[in-house]
Short mmCIF file of N, CA, C and O in Angstrom, two decimals:
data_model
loop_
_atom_site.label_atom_id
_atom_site.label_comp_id
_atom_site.label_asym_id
_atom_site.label_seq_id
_atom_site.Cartn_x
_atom_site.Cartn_y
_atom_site.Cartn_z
N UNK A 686 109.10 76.36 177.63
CA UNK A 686 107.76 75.80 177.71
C UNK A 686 107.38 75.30 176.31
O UNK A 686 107.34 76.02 175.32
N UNK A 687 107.11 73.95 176.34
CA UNK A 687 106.73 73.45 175.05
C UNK A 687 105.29 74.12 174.88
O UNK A 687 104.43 74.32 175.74
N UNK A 688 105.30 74.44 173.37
CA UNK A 688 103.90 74.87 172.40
C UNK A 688 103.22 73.76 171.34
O UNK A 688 103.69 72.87 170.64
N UNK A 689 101.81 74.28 171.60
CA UNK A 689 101.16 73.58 170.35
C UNK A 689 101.76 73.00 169.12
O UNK A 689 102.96 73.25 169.17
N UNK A 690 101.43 72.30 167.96
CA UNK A 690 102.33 72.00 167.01
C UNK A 690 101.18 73.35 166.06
O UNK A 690 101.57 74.10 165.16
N UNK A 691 99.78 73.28 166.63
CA UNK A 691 99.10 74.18 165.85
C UNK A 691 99.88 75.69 165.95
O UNK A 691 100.61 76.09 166.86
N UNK A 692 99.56 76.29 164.93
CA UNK A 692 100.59 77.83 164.65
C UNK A 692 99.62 78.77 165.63
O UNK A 692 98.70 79.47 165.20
N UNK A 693 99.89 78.70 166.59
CA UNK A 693 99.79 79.63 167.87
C UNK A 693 100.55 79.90 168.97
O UNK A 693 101.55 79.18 169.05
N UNK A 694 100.37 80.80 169.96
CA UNK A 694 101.35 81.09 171.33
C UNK A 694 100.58 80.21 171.91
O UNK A 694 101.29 80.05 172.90
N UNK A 695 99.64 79.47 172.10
CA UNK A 695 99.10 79.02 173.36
C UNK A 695 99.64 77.81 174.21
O UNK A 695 99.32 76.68 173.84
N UNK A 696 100.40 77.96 175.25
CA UNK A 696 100.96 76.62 175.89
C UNK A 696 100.52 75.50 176.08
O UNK A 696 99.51 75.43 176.77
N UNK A 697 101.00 74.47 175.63
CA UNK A 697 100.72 73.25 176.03
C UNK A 697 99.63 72.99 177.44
O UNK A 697 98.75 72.13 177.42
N UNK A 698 99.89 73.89 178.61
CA UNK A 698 99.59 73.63 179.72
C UNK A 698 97.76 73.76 179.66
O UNK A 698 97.15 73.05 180.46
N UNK A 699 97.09 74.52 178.87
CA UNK A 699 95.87 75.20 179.04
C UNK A 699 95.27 74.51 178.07
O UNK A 699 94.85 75.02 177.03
N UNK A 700 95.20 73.40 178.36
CA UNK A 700 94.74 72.05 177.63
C UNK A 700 93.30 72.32 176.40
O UNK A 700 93.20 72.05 175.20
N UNK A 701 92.30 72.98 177.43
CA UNK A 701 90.92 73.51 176.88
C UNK A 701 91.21 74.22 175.39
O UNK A 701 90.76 73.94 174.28
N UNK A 702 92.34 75.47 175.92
CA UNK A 702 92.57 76.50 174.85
C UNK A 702 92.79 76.13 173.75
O UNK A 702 92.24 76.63 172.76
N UNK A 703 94.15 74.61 173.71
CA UNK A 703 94.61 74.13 172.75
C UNK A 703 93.52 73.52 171.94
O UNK A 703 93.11 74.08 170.92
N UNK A 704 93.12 72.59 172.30
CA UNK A 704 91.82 71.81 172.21
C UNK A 704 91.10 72.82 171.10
O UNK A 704 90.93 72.57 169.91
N UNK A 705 90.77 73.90 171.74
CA UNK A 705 90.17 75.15 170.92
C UNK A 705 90.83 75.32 170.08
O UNK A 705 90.45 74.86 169.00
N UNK A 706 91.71 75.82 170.11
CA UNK A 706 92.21 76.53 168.88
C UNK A 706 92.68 75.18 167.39
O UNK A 706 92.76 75.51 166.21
N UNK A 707 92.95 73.67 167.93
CA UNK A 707 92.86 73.09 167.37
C UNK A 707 91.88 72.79 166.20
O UNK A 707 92.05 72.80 164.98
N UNK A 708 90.73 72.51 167.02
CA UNK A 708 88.82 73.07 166.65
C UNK A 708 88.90 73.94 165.54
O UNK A 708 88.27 73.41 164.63
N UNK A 709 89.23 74.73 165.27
CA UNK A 709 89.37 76.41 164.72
C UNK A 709 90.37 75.70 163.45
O UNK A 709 89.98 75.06 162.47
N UNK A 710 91.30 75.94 163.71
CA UNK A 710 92.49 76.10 162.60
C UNK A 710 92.04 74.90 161.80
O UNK A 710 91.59 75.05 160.66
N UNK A 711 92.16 73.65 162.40
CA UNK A 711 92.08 72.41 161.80
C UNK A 711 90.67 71.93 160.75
O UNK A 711 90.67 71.69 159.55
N UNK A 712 89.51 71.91 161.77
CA UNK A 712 88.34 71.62 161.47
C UNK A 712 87.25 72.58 161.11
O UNK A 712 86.14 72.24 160.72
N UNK A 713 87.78 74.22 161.31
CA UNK A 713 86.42 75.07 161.27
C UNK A 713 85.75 75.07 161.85
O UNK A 713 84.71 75.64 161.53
N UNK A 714 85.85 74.53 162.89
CA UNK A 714 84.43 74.72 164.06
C UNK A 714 84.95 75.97 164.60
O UNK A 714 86.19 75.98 164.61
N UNK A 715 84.19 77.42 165.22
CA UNK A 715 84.26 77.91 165.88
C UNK A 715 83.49 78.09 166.83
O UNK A 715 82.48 77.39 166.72
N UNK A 716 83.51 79.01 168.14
CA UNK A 716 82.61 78.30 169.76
C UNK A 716 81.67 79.34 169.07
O UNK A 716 82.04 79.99 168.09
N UNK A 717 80.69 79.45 169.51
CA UNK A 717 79.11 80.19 169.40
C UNK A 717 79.13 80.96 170.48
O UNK A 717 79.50 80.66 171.62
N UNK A 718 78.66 82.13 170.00
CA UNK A 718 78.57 83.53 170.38
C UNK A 718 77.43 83.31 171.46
O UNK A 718 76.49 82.53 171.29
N UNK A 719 77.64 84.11 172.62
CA UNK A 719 76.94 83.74 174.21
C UNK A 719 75.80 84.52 173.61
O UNK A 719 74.94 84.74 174.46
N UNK A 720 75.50 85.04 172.36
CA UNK A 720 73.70 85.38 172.06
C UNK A 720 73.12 83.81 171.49
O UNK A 720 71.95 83.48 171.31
N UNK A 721 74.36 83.03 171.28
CA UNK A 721 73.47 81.87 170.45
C UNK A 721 73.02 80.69 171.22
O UNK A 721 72.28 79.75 170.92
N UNK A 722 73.58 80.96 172.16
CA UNK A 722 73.52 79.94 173.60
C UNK A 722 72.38 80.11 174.38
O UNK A 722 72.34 81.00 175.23
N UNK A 723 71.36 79.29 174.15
CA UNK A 723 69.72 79.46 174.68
C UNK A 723 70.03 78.20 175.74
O UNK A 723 70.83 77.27 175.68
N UNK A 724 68.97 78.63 176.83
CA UNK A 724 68.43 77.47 177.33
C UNK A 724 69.50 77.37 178.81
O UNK A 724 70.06 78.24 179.48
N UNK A 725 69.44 76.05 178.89
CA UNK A 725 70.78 76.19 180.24
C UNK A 725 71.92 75.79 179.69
O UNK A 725 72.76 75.39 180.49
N UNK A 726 72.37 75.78 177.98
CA UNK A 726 73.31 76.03 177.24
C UNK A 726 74.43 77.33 177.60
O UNK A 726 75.65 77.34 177.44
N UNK A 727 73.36 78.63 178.25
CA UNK A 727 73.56 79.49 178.17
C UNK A 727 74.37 79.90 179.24
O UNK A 727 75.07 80.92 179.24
N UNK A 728 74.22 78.92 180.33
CA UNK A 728 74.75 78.92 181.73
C UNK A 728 75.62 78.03 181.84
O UNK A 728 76.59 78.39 182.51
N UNK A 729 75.67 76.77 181.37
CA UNK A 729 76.58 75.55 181.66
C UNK A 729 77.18 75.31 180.40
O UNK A 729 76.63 74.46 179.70
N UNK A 730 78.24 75.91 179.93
CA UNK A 730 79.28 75.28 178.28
C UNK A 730 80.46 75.61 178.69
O UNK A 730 80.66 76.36 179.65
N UNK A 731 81.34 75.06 177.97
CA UNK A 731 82.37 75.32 178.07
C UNK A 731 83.15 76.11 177.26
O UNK A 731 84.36 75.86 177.26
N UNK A 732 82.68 77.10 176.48
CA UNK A 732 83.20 78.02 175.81
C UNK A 732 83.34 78.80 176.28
O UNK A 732 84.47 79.26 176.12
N UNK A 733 82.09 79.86 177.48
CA UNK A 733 82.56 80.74 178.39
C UNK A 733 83.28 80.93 179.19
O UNK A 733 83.94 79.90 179.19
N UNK A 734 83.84 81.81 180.25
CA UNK A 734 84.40 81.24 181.33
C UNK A 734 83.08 81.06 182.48
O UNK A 734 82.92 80.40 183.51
N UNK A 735 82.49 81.76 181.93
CA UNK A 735 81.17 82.15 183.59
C UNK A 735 80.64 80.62 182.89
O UNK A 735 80.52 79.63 183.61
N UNK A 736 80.46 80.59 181.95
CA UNK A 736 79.97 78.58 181.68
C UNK A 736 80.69 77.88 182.17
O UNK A 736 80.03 77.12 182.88
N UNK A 737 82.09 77.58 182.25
CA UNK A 737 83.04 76.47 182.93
C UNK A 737 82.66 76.95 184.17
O UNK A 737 81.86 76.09 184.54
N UNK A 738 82.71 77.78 185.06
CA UNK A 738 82.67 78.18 186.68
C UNK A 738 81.56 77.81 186.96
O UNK A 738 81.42 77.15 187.99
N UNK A 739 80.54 78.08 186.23
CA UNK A 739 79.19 77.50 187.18
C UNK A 739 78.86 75.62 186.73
O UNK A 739 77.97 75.00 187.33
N UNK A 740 79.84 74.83 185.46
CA UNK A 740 80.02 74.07 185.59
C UNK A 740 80.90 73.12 187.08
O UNK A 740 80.44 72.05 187.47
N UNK A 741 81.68 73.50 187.46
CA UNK A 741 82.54 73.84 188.45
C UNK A 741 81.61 74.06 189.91
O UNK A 741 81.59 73.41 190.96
N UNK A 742 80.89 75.25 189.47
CA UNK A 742 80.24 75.16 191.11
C UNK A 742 78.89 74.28 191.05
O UNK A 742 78.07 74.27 191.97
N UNK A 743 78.78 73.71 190.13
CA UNK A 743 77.65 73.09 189.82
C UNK A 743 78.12 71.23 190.27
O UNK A 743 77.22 70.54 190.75
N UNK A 744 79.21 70.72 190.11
CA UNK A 744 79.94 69.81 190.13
C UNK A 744 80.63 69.95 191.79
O UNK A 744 80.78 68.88 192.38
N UNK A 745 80.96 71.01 192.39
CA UNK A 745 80.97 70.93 193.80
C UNK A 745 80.18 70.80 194.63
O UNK A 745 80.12 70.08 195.63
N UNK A 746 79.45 71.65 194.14
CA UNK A 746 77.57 71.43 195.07
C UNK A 746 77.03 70.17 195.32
O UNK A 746 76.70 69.68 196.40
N UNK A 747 76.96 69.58 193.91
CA UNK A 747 76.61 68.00 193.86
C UNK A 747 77.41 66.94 194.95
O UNK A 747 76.99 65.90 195.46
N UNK A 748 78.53 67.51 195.08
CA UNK A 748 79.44 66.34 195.86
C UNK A 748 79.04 66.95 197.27
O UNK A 748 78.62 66.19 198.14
N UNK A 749 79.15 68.32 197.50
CA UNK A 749 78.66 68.51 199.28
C UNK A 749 77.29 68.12 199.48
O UNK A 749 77.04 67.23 200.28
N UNK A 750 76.54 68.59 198.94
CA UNK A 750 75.47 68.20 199.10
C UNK A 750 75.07 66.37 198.90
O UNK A 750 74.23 65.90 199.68
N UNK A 751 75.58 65.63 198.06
CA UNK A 751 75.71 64.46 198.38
C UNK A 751 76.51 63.37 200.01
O UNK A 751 76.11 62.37 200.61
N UNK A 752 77.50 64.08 200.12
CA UNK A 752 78.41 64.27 201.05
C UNK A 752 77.22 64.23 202.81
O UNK A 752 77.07 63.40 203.70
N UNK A 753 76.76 65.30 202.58
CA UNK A 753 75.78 65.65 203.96
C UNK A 753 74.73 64.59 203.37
O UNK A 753 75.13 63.51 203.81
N UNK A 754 73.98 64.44 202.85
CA UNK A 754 73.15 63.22 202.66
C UNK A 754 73.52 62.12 203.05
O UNK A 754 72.67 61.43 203.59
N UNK A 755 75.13 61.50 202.90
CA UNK A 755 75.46 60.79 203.60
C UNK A 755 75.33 60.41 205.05
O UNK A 755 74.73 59.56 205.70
N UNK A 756 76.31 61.59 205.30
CA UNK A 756 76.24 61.44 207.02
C UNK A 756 75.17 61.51 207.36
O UNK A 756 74.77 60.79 208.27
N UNK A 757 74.13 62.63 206.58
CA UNK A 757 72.57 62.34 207.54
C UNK A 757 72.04 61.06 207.99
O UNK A 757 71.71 60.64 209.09
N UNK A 758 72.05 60.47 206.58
CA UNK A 758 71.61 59.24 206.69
C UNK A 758 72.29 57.84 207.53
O UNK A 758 71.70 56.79 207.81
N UNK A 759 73.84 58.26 207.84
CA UNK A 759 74.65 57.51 208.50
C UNK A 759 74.52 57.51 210.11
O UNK A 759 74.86 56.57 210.82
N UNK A 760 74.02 58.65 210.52
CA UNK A 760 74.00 59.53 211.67
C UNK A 760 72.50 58.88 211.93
O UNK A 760 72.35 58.11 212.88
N UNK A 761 71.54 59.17 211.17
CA UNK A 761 70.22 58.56 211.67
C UNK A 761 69.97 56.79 211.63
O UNK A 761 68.94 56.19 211.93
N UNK A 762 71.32 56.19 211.16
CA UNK A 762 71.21 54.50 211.03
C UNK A 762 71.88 54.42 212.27
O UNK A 762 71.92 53.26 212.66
N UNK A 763 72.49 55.29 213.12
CA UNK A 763 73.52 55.32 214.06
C UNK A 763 72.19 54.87 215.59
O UNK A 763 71.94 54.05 216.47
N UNK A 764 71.76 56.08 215.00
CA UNK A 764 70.45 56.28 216.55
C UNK A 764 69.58 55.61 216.21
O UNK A 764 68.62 55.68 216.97
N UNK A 765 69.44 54.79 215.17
CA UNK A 765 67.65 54.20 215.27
C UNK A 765 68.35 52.49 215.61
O UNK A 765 67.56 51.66 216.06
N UNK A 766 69.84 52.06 215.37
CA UNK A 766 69.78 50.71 215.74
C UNK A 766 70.18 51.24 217.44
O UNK A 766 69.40 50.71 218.23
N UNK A 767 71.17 52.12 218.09
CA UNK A 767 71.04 52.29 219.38
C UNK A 767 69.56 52.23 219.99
O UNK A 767 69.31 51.60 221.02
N UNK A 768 68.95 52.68 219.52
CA UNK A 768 67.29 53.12 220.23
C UNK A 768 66.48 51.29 220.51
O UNK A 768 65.85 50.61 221.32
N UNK A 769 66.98 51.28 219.46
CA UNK A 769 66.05 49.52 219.22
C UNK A 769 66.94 48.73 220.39
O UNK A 769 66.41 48.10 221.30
N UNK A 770 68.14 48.85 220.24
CA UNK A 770 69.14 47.56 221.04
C UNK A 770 68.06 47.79 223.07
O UNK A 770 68.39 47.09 224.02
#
């Protein structure tokens, strides 16, 4: 399994991690501590994992729930031109 060129174990495959640890070694940025994360920062980042997952269920929701808006609205263009004809 190919590795980072950065001096770590972390595999190539876990794209985020690399990304991270790149962040870190290279530039000095490190992620902020889940006390420093106010607001709906605190719920939706991608440094946590419970932040990526409710990014995630936050990004599924949007599509079902868009999804049924559809058909509602497809379903009620269905019966109102039958009704008229």
């Amino acid at each position: 399994m190919p590795t980072s060129p950065v001096k770590t174990r972390i595999p190539l495959t876990s794209f985020g991690h690399l990304i991270t640890e790149v962040k870190r070694q290279l530039f000095g940025i490190e992620a902020p501590a889940s006390a420093e994360l106010t607001g709906w920062r605190k719920y939706f980042n991608s440094y946590t994992l419970q932040g990526r997952r409710n990014c995630v269920l936050a990004t599924y929701g949007i599509l079902v729930v868009s999804a049924a808006v559809y058909l509602v609205h497809r379903q009620n263009k269905k019966e109102s031109s039958t009704s008229t004809a």
